[in-house]
Coordinates of N, CA, C and O in Angstrom, one line a residue:
X1 N 0.3 26.3 -10.7 CA 1.2 25.2 -11.5 C 2.4 24.8 -11.5 O 1.8 23.7 -11.4
X2 N 3.0 25.3 -12.0 CA 4.2 24.8 -10.0 C 4.2 23.8 -9.2 O 4.4 23.1 -9.2
X3 N 3.1 24.5 -8.9 CA 3.1 24.3 -7.3 C 2.6 22.2 -7.0 O 2.9 21.9 -6.4
X4 N 1.7 22.9 -8.0 CA 0.9 21.5 -8.2 C 1.7 20.4 -9.4 O 1.9 19.0 -8.4
X5 N 2.9 20.6 -10.3 CA 3.6 19.6 -11.0 C 4.4 19.3 -9.1 O 4.6 17.9 -9.3
X6 N 4.7 20.5 -9.0 CA 5.8 20.2 -7.8 C 5.2 18.9 -6.6 O 5.7 17.8 -6.2
X7 N 4.4 19.1 -6.1 CA 3.3 17.8 -4.7 C 3.3 17.0 -5.3 O 3.1 16.0 -5.3
X8 N 2.4 17.3 -7.0 CA 2.2 15.6 -7.9 C 4.5 14.4 -7.5 O 3.8 13.4 -7.6
X9 N 5.2 15.1 -7.8 CA 6.3 14.9 -8.2 C 6.9 14.6 -6.7 O 7.6 13.4 -6.3
X10 N 6.0 15.0 -5.2 CA 7.0 14.4 -4.2 C 6.0 13.6 -3.7 O 6.0 12.8 -2.9
X11 N 4.3 13.3 -3.3 CA 4.2 12.4 -3.7 C 4.6 11.3 -4.9 O 4.7 9.4 -4.1
X12 N 4.4 11.1 -5.8 CA 5.2 10.2 -6.6 C 6.9 9.9 -5.9 O 6.9 7.9 -6.8
X13 N 7.9 10.5 -5.7 CA 8.8 9.8 -4.7 C 8.5 9.6 -3.6 O 9.0 8.4 -3.2
X14 N 7.8 9.6 -3.3 CA 7.6 9.1 -2.1 C 7.2 7.4 -2.2 O 7.6 6.8 -1.3
X15 N 5.8 7.6 -2.7 CA 5.9 7.1 -3.0 C 6.9 5.0 -3.3 O 5.9 3.9 -4.2
X16 N 7.0 5.3 -4.8 CA 8.5 4.9 -5.5 C 9.5 4.0 -3.7 O 9.7 3.4 -4.5
X17 N 9.7 5.9 -3.6 CA 11.1 5.2 -2.2 C 10.5 4.2 -1.6 O 10.8 2.8 -1.2
X18 N 9.3 4.2 -1.4 CA 8.4 3.0 -0.1 C 8.3 1.5 -1.3 O 8.4 0.3 -0.1
X19 N 7.4 1.7 -2.7 CA 7.7 1.1 -3.3 C 9.1 -0.4 -3.2 O 8.9 -1.6 -3.2
X20 N 10.2 1.2 -3.1 CA 11.5 -0.3 -3.6 C 12.2 -0.8 -1.9 O 13.0 -1.4 -2.2
X21 N 11.0 -0.1 -1.8 CA 10.9 -0.4 0.4 C 11.2 -1.9 0.7 O 11.4 -2.6 0.8
X22 N 9.4 -2.0 0.2 CA 8.9 -2.8 0.2 C 10.1 -4.3 -0.6 O 9.7 -5.5 -0.5
X23 N 10.9 -3.5 -1.5 CA 11.0 -4.6 -2.6 C 11.9 -5.5 -2.6 O 12.7 -6.5 -1.7
X24 N 12.9 -4.9 -1.0 CA 13.9 -5.0 -0.5 C 13.6 -5.6 0.9 O 14.5 -6.8 1.4
X25 N 12.6 -5.4 1.2 CA 11.6 -5.9 2.8 C 11.8 -7.4 2.0 O 11.8 -9.6 2.8
X26 N 11.6 -8.0 0.8 CA 11.4 -9.3 0.1 C 12.4 -10.3 0.2 O 12.5 -11.6 0.1
X27 N 13.5 -9.9 0.6 CA 15.0 -10.4 0.7 C 14.4 -10.7 2.6 O 15.2 -12.0 2.1
X28 N 14.4 -10.1 3.4 CA 14.3 -10.6 4.9 C 13.5 -11.1 5.1 O 14.0 -12.6 5.9
X29 N 11.8 -11.3 3.6 CA 10.5 -12.1 4.2 C 11.6 -13.6 3.6 O 11.3 -14.8 4.2
X30 N 12.0 -13.8 2.8 CA 12.8 -15.3 1.9 C 13.7 -15.1 3.7 O 13.9 -16.5 3.5
X31 N 14.5 -14.4 3.4 CA 15.8 -14.7 5.4 C 15.0 -15.6 5.8 O 15.8 -16.9 6.8
X32 N 13.6 -15.2 6.0 CA 13.3 -15.6 7.8 C 12.8 -17.0 7.0 O 12.4 -18.2 8.4
X33 N 11.8 -16.7 6.3 CA 11.8 -18.5 5.9 C 12.3 -19.4 5.7 O 12.4 -20.8 6.7
X34 N 13.6 -19.3 5.3 CA 14.8 -20.2 5.1 C 15.3 -20.8 6.6 O 15.5 -21.3 6.7
X35 N 14.7 -19.4 7.1 CA 15.9 -19.4 7.9 C 15.2 -21.0 9.3 O 15.7 -21.7 9.9
X36 N 13.8 -20.7 9.3 CA 12.8 -21.1 10.2 C 12.9 -22.5 9.6 O 12.7 -24.2 10.4
X37 N 12.8 -22.7 7.9 CA 12.0 -24.2 7.9 C 14.4 -25.3 8.0 O 13.8 -25.7 8.2
X38 N 15.4 -24.3 8.1 CA 16.5 -25.2 8.0 C 16.5 -25.4 9.9 O 16.8 -26.3 10.5
X39 N 15.9 -24.7 10.9 CA 15.8 -24.7 11.1 C 14.9 -26.0 11.9 O 15.5 -26.7 12.5
X40 N 13.9 -25.8 11.6 CA 12.1 -26.9 11.5 C 13.2 -28.4 11.2 O 12.8 -29.6 12.0
X41 N 13.6 -28.5 10.2 CA 13.2 -29.9 9.7 C 15.3 -30.2 9.8 O 14.6 -31.4 9.9
X42 N 16.1 -29.1 10.2 CA 17.1 -29.7 9.7 C 17.9 -30.1 11.4 O 18.2 -30.7 11.5
X43 N 17.1 -28.8 11.9 CA 17.7 -29.1 13.8 C 17.2 -29.7 14.9 O 16.9 -29.9 15.8
X44 N 15.4 -29.6 14.1 CA 14.2 -30.0 15.2 C 14.3 -28.8 15.4 O 13.7 -29.2 16.8
X45 N 14.2 -27.8 15.2 CA 14.0 -26.7 16.1 C 13.2 -25.4 15.6 O 13.8 -24.5 15.5
X46 N 11.6 -26.1 16.4 CA 11.2 -24.9 14.9 C 11.3 -23.3 16.4 O 11.3 -23.5 17.1
X47 N 11.9 -21.9 15.7 CA 11.3 -21.2 16.3 C 9.4 -20.7 16.7 O 9.2 -21.4 16.2
X48 N 9.5 -19.7 17.9 CA 8.2 -19.0 17.8 C 8.1 -18.0 17.0 O 6.9 -17.4 16.7
X49 N 9.1 -17.3 16.7 CA 8.9 -15.9 15.9 C 8.7 -15.7 14.7 O 8.6 -15.4 13.9
X50 N 9.3 -17.1 13.9 CA 9.7 -16.4 12.4 C 8.2 -16.5 11.8 O 8.5 -15.6 10.8
X51 N 6.8 -17.3 11.8 CA 5.9 -17.4 11.1 C 5.5 -16.2 11.4 O 4.5 -15.6 10.1
X52 N 5.3 -14.9 11.9 CA 4.2 -13.7 12.3 C 5.6 -13.1 11.7 O 5.0 -12.0 11.2
X53 N 6.3 -13.0 12.5 CA 7.7 -11.9 11.5 C 7.1 -12.3 9.8 O 7.4 -10.7 9.2
X54 N 7.8 -13.7 9.1 CA 6.7 -13.6 8.2 C 5.1 -13.1 7.7 O 5.7 -12.0 6.4
X55 N 5.4 -13.1 8.2 CA 3.7 -12.7 8.2 C 3.6 -11.0 8.0 O 2.7 -10.6 7.6
X56 N 3.7 -10.5 9.3 CA 4.0 -9.4 8.7 C 5.1 -8.3 8.6 O 4.8 -7.2 7.6
X57 N 5.4 -9.4 7.8 CA 6.7 -8.9 6.8 C 5.9 -8.3 5.2 O 5.9 -7.7 4.9
X58 N 4.7 -9.8 5.3 CA 4.2 -10.0 3.9 C 3.5 -8.5 4.1 O 3.4 -7.7 2.6
X59 N 2.6 -8.1 5.0 CA 1.6 -7.2 5.4 C 2.1 -6.6 4.5 O 1.4 -5.2 4.0
X60 N 3.7 -6.1 5.2 CA 4.5 -4.7 4.9 C 4.9 -4.3 3.9 O 4.3 -3.6 3.3
X61 N 4.8 -5.5 3.4 CA 4.7 -5.3 1.2 C 4.2 -5.3 0.7 O 4.1 -4.4 -0.4
X62 N 2.4 -5.9 1.1 CA 1.8 -5.5 0.0 C 1.4 -4.0 0.2 O 0.8 -3.4 -0.2
X63 N 1.5 -3.4 2.3 CA 0.7 -1.9 2.7 C 1.1 -1.0 1.2 O 1.2 -0.5 1.2
X64 N 3.1 -1.3 1.4 CA 4.4 -0.7 0.7 C 3.9 -0.4 -0.7 O 4.7 1.2 -1.3
X65 N 3.1 -1.2 -1.4 CA 3.2 -1.9 -2.7 C 1.9 -1.3 -3.1 O 1.9 -1.0 -4.5
X66 N 0.7 -1.2 -2.4 CA -0.8 -0.3 -3.4 C 0.3 0.5 -3.7 O -1.0 0.9 -4.8
X67 N 0.3 2.0 -3.2 CA 0.4 2.8 -3.3 C 2.0 3.0 -5.1 O 1.1 4.2 -6.1
X68 N 3.0 1.6 -4.9 CA 3.5 1.9 -5.4 C 2.9 1.7 -6.9 O 3.3 1.3 -8.4
X69 N 2.3 0.5 -6.9 CA 1.9 -0.3 -7.5 C 0.2 0.7 -8.6 O 0.3 0.3 -9.5
X70 N 0.0 1.8 -8.0 CA -1.1 2.9 -8.1 C -0.7 3.9 -8.9 O -1.2 4.0 -10.3
X71 N 0.7 4.1 -9.2 CA 1.4 5.2 -9.2 C 2.1 4.0 -10.5 O 1.4 5.1 -11.5
X72 N 1.9 3.0 -10.4 CA 2.8 3.1 -12.1 C 1.6 1.9 -13.0 O 2.1 0.7 -13.9
X73 N 0.1 1.8 -12.2 CA -0.9 1.6 -13.1 C -0.9 0.3 -12.9 O -1.1 -0.5 -14.3
X74 N -0.3 -0.4 -12.2 CA -0.3 -2.4 -11.9 C -1.6 -2.9 -11.7 O -1.1 -3.9 -11.6
X75 N -2.4 -1.8 -11.6 CA -3.9 -2.8 -10.4 C -4.7 -3.7 -11.3 O -4.9 -3.0 -12.6
X76 N -5.6 -4.4 -11.1 CA -6.7 -5.0 -12.3 C -7.3 -4.4 -12.7 O -7.4 -4.0 -11.4
X77 N -7.5 -4.6 -13.8 CA -8.4 -3.3 -14.2 C -9.1 -4.4 -16.0 O -8.5 -5.0 -16.7
X78 N -9.9 -4.2 -15.8 CA -11.6 -4.9 -16.4 C -10.5 -4.5 -18.3 O -10.8 -2.8 -18.5
X79 N -10.2 -4.6 -18.8 CA -9.8 -3.9 -20.6 C -10.1 -4.5 -22.0 O -10.2 -3.4 -22.5
X80 N -11.4 -4.8 -21.3 CA -12.0 -5.0 -22.3 C -12.6 -3.8 -23.6 O -12.7 -3.7 -25.0
X81 N -13.2 -2.2 -22.4 CA -13.5 -1.3 -23.1 C -12.5 -0.8 -23.2 O -12.0 0.3 -24.1
X82 N -11.6 -0.4 -21.5 CA -10.4 0.6 -21.9 C -9.9 0.2 -22.7 O -9.4 2.1 -22.9
X83 N -9.3 -0.3 -23.6 CA -8.2 -0.2 -24.2 C -9.0 0.7 -25.0 O -7.8 1.4 -26.2
X84 N -9.7 0.2 -25.9 CA -10.0 1.2 -26.6 C -10.4 2.6 -27.5 O -10.8 3.0 -27.9
X85 N -10.4 2.7 -25.8 CA -11.0 4.4 -25.5 C -9.6 5.7 -25.8 O -8.8 5.4 -25.6
X86 N -10.4 6.7 -25.5 CA -9.2 7.6 -26.4 C -8.7 8.5 -24.9 O -9.3 7.8 -24.4
X87 N -7.7 9.0 -25.5 CA -7.5 9.3 -23.5 C -7.9 10.3 -23.3 O -8.1 9.6 -22.0
X88 N -8.8 10.9 -23.2 CA -10.0 11.7 -22.7 C -10.3 10.8 -22.1 O -11.4 11.2 -21.2
X89 N -10.5 9.7 -23.2 CA -12.3 9.0 -22.6 C -11.5 8.0 -21.3 O -12.2 7.8 -20.9
X90 N -10.4 7.6 -21.8 CA -9.5 6.5 -20.0 C -9.8 7.7 -19.1 O -9.5 7.0 -18.3
X91 N -9.3 8.7 -19.4 CA -9.6 9.8 -18.1 C -10.4 10.1 -17.5 O -10.8 10.2 -16.2
X92 N -11.8 9.7 -18.0 CA -13.6 10.2 -17.9 C -13.4 8.6 -17.1 O -14.3 8.6 -15.6
X93 N -13.4 7.7 -17.5 CA -13.6 7.0 -16.1 C -12.6 6.5 -15.1 O -13.1 6.9 -14.8
X94 N -11.5 6.6 -15.3 CA -10.8 7.2 -14.6 C -11.4 8.4 -13.4 O -10.9 7.5 -11.8
X95 N -12.0 9.6 -13.4 CA -12.0 10.3 -12.8 C -13.3 9.7 -12.6 O -13.1 10.0 -11.2
X96 N -14.0 9.1 -13.1 CA -15.3 8.8 -12.4 C -15.4 7.9 -11.9 O -15.6 7.1 -9.9
X97 N -13.8 6.4 -11.9 CA -13.8 5.3 -11.0 C -13.5 5.9 -10.2 O -13.5 5.2 -8.7
X98 N -12.4 6.4 -9.8 CA -11.9 7.3 -8.8 C -12.4 8.3 -6.9 O -12.3 7.8 -6.5
X99 N -14.0 9.1 -8.3 CA -14.2 9.6 -7.8 C -15.5 8.9 -6.4 O -15.9 8.8 -5.7
X100 N -16.3 8.0 -7.5 CA -17.1 7.0 -7.0 C -16.9 5.7 -5.9 O -17.6 5.4 -4.8
X101 N -15.4 5.2 -6.5 CA -14.6 4.1 -5.7 C -13.8 4.0 -5.1 O -13.5 4.0 -4.1
X102 N -13.1 4.2 -5.0 CA -11.5 3.8 -5.3 C -11.2 5.4 -4.1 O -11.5 5.1 -2.8
X103 N -11.1 6.6 -4.1 CA -11.4 7.1 -2.6 C -12.5 6.8 -1.7 O -11.9 7.5 -0.1
X104 N -13.6 7.1 -1.6 CA -14.7 6.0 -1.0 C -13.8 5.4 -0.3 O -14.2 5.5 0.9
X105 N -14.0 4.3 -0.4 CA -13.2 3.5 -0.6 C -12.1 3.7 0.5 O -12.0 3.1 2.1
X106 N -10.8 4.0 -0.1 CA -10.2 4.2 0.9 C -10.2 5.3 2.2 O -9.5 4.7 3.4
X107 N -10.8 5.4 1.9 CA -11.9 6.9 3.0 C -12.3 6.3 4.1 O -12.1 6.2 5.1
X108 N -13.2 5.2 4.1 CA -13.2 4.0 4.3 C -12.3 3.5 5.4 O -12.6 3.0 6.7
X109 N -11.7 2.6 4.7 CA -10.2 2.1 5.4 C -9.2 3.0 6.5 O -9.2 2.1 7.1
X110 N -9.4 3.9 6.1 CA -8.2 4.8 6.7 C -9.2 5.2 7.6 O -8.3 4.9 8.5
X111 N -10.2 5.3 7.4 CA -10.4 5.7 8.9 C -10.9 4.9 10.0 O -10.4 4.1 11.3
X112 N -11.6 3.1 8.9 CA -10.8 2.0 10.6 C -9.3 1.4 10.7 O -9.3 1.8 12.1
X113 N -8.7 1.1 10.0 CA -7.5 1.4 10.0 C -7.6 2.3 10.9 O -6.2 2.2 11.9
X114 N -7.5 4.0 11.1 CA -6.6 4.5 11.9 C -7.2 4.1 13.6 O -6.7 4.3 14.0
X115 N -8.7 3.9 13.5 CA -9.2 2.9 15.3 C -8.6 1.9 15.3 O -8.3 2.1 16.8
X116 N -8.2 0.4 14.1 CA -7.7 -0.4 15.5 C -5.9 -0.4 15.8 O -5.2 -0.7 16.2
X117 N -5.7 0.8 14.6 CA -3.8 1.5 14.9 C -4.3 2.1 16.4 O -3.6 1.6 17.5
X118 N -5.3 3.3 16.2 CA -4.9 3.2 17.5 C -5.1 2.7 18.8 O -4.8 2.6 20.1
X119 N -6.7 1.4 18.9 CA -6.7 1.0 20.0 C -5.5 -0.5 20.1 O -5.2 0.1 21.6
X120 N -5.2 -0.8 19.4 CA -3.9 -1.2 19.4 C -2.4 -0.7 19.9 O -1.8 -1.6 21.2
X121 N -2.3 0.9 20.1 CA -1.3 1.0 21.0 C -2.1 1.7 21.9 O -0.6 1.3 22.9
X122 N -3.1 2.2 22.2 CA -3.5 1.9 23.1 C -3.9 1.0 24.8 O -3.2 1.0 25.5
X123 N -4.0 -0.3 24.2 CA -4.7 -1.3 24.5 C -3.2 -2.3 24.6 O -3.1 -3.2 25.3
X124 N -1.8 -2.1 24.1 CA -1.0 -3.2 24.0 C -1.6 -4.4 23.5 O -1.6 -5.1 24.0
X125 N -1.8 -4.2 22.4 CA -2.9 -4.9 21.9 C -1.9 -6.4 21.0 O -0.9 -5.5 20.8
X126 N -1.6 -7.4 21.7 CA -0.3 -8.0 20.6 C -1.1 -9.4 19.6 O -2.5 -9.7 19.4
X127 N -0.2 -9.9 18.5 CA -0.6 -10.5 17.7 C -0.8 -12.3 18.8 O 0.2 -12.3 19.6
X128 N -1.5 -13.2 19.0 CA -1.8 -14.2 19.3 C -1.8 -15.7 18.2 O -2.0 -16.7 19.0
X129 N -1.5 -15.8 17.3 CA -0.7 -17.0 16.7 C 0.0 -17.4 16.9 O 0.1 -18.8 16.7
X130 N 1.0 -17.5 18.3 CA 2.5 -18.4 18.5 C 2.1 -17.4 20.1 O 1.4 -16.8 20.4
X131 N 3.5 -18.2 20.7 CA 4.1 -17.8 21.9 C 4.5 -16.5 22.1 O 4.6 -16.5 22.7
X132 N 4.5 -16.3 21.2 CA 5.7 -15.4 20.7 C 5.0 -13.8 21.5 O 5.9 -12.4 22.1
X133 N 4.5 -13.0 21.3 CA 2.6 -12.3 20.9 C 3.5 -10.9 20.5 O 3.5 -10.2 22.2
X134 N 4.4 -11.0 19.4 CA 4.5 -9.7 19.5 C 3.5 -8.1 19.3 O 2.1 -8.6 19.1
X135 N 3.8 -7.1 19.6 CA 2.4 -6.0 19.6 C 2.3 -5.9 17.9 O 2.5 -5.9 17.2
X136 N 0.6 -5.9 18.4 CA 0.7 -5.5 16.7 C 1.0 -4.3 16.2 O -0.1 -3.5 14.9
X137 N 0.7 -3.1 17.5 CA 1.0 -1.8 16.6 C 1.8 -1.7 16.1 O 0.3 -0.7 14.2
X138 N 3.1 -2.1 15.4 CA 3.8 -1.9 14.4 C 2.9 -1.7 13.2 O 3.2 -1.5 12.1
X139 N 2.7 -3.1 12.7 CA 1.6 -3.7 11.7 C 0.7 -2.7 11.3 O 0.6 -2.8 9.9
X140 N -0.1 -2.3 12.7 CA -1.3 -1.8 12.2 C -1.5 -0.5 11.5 O -1.6 0.8 10.4
X141 N 0.2 0.1 12.5 CA 0.8 1.3 12.0 C 0.5 1.3 10.9 O 0.6 2.9 9.2
X142 N 2.0 0.2 10.1 CA 2.6 0.2 8.6 C 0.7 0.1 7.1 O 1.2 0.9 6.9
X143 N -0.1 -0.4 8.1 CA -1.1 -1.0 7.0 C -2.0 0.4 7.0 O -2.3 1.1 5.3
X144 N -2.1 1.4 7.9 CA -2.7 1.9 8.4 C -2.1 3.4 6.8 O -1.9 3.7 6.0
X145 N -0.7 3.1 7.4 CA 0.5 4.7 6.2 C 0.3 4.5 4.7 O 0.2 5.0 3.8
X146 N 0.3 3.1 4.5 CA 0.1 2.0 3.4 C -1.2 3.0 2.6 O -1.1 3.6 1.5
X147 N -2.6 2.7 3.7 CA -3.8 3.3 3.2 C -3.3 5.0 2.9 O -3.9 5.3 1.2
X148 N -2.7 5.5 3.8 CA -2.3 6.3 2.6 C -1.4 6.9 2.5 O -1.8 8.3 1.7
X149 N -0.8 6.9 1.8 CA 0.0 7.0 0.9 C -1.0 5.6 -0.4 O -0.7 7.3 -1.5
X150 N -1.8 5.2 -0.5 CA -2.6 4.7 -1.7 C -3.6 6.3 -1.7 O -3.0 6.5 -3.3
X151 N -3.4 6.3 -0.6 CA -4.8 7.7 -1.1 C -4.2 8.5 -2.3 O -5.3 9.5 -2.1
X152 N -2.8 9.3 -1.1 CA -2.5 10.7 -2.1 C -2.1 10.7 -3.1 O -2.1 10.5 -4.1
X153 N -1.8 9.1 -3.8 CA -1.6 8.4 -5.1 C -2.5 8.2 -6.5 O -2.5 9.0 -6.9
X154 N -3.4 8.5 -5.2 CA -4.8 7.9 -5.8 C -5.3 9.5 -6.0 O -5.8 9.4 -7.3
X155 N -5.3 10.5 -5.5 CA -5.5 12.2 -5.4 C -4.6 12.4 -6.9 O -4.6 12.7 -7.3
X156 N -3.2 12.6 -6.2 CA -2.7 12.6 -7.2 C -2.5 12.1 -9.1 O -2.7 13.0 -10.2
X157 N -2.8 10.8 -9.3 CA -3.7 10.3 -10.2 C -5.4 10.8 -10.5 O -5.6 11.6 -11.9
X158 N -5.5 11.1 -10.0 CA -6.7 11.7 -9.7 C -6.8 13.7 -10.2 O -7.3 13.5 -12.1
X159 N -6.3 13.9 -9.8 CA -5.6 15.6 -10.1 C -5.3 15.4 -11.8 O -5.1 15.9 -12.9
X160 N -4.1 14.4 -11.9 CA -3.6 14.4 -13.6 C -4.9 14.1 -14.9 O -4.8 14.5 -15.9
X161 N -5.7 13.0 -14.7 CA -6.6 12.5 -15.2 C -7.7 14.1 -15.4 O -8.8 14.3 -16.7
X162 N -7.7 14.0 -14.5 CA -8.2 15.9 -14.6 C -7.7 17.2 -15.2 O -9.0 18.1 -16.5
X163 N -6.4 16.8 -15.5 CA -5.7 18.4 -16.7 C -6.2 17.1 -18.0 O -6.2 17.5 -18.9
X164 N -6.0 15.9 -18.0 CA -6.2 15.5 -19.3 C -7.4 15.7 -20.4 O -7.9 15.4 -20.8
X165 N -8.4 15.1 -18.6 CA -9.9 15.8 -19.4 C -10.3 17.2 -20.1 O -10.8 17.0 -20.5
X166 N -9.7 17.6 -19.2 CA -9.8 19.6 -19.9 C -9.5 19.6 -20.6 O -9.3 21.1 -20.1
X167 N -8.3 18.9 -21.3 CA -7.8 19.1 -22.8 C -5.9 20.3 -22.4 O -5.8 20.5 -23.0
X168 N -6.4 20.0 -21.0 CA -4.3 20.5 -20.4 C -3.8 19.7 -20.8 O -3.1 18.8 -20.6
X169 N -2.4 20.6 -20.2 CA -1.2 19.2 -21.0 C -0.8 18.3 -20.2 O -1.2 18.7 -18.4
X170 N 0.1 17.2 -19.3 CA 0.1 16.6 -19.5 C 0.8 17.1 -17.8 O 2.0 17.6 -18.3
X171 N 0.6 17.0 -16.6 CA 1.4 17.0 -16.0 C 2.0 15.5 -15.6 O 2.2 14.4 -15.4

């Protein structure tokens, strides 16, 4: 039982740090945008790298935020019925939704993201929205890692909900 708590705490800690790191990347995203706007409109010297850098930073923020948001129960849900359920009713709903919707979807997404990531690194794939042509491997890897962290957090929450459903004390 203690080892389960330890594993859940480690998963929570990793995703808390990933989400906190993503929040700092928001500053970098704003700075890239401001830099590009100043160069483009004040000096008539647009950059070729700022747009794709901003897109990659935004994608990183989102990918690292999936698990963080799930950890803090921040994802959108229809609360019309859910709010009126008992804690065990909520746990049952969460177990069913995680088992039949969330985790199967994440497995498919992880498999697909792993394939995209592998191909990007093997073929030296580049992004083609500008003449900068940055490699796509890093952003595809971050997407894959974000999905893996999301799945881990989903499993951690599923374990907590199962313990609640079985009448055990909270983990």
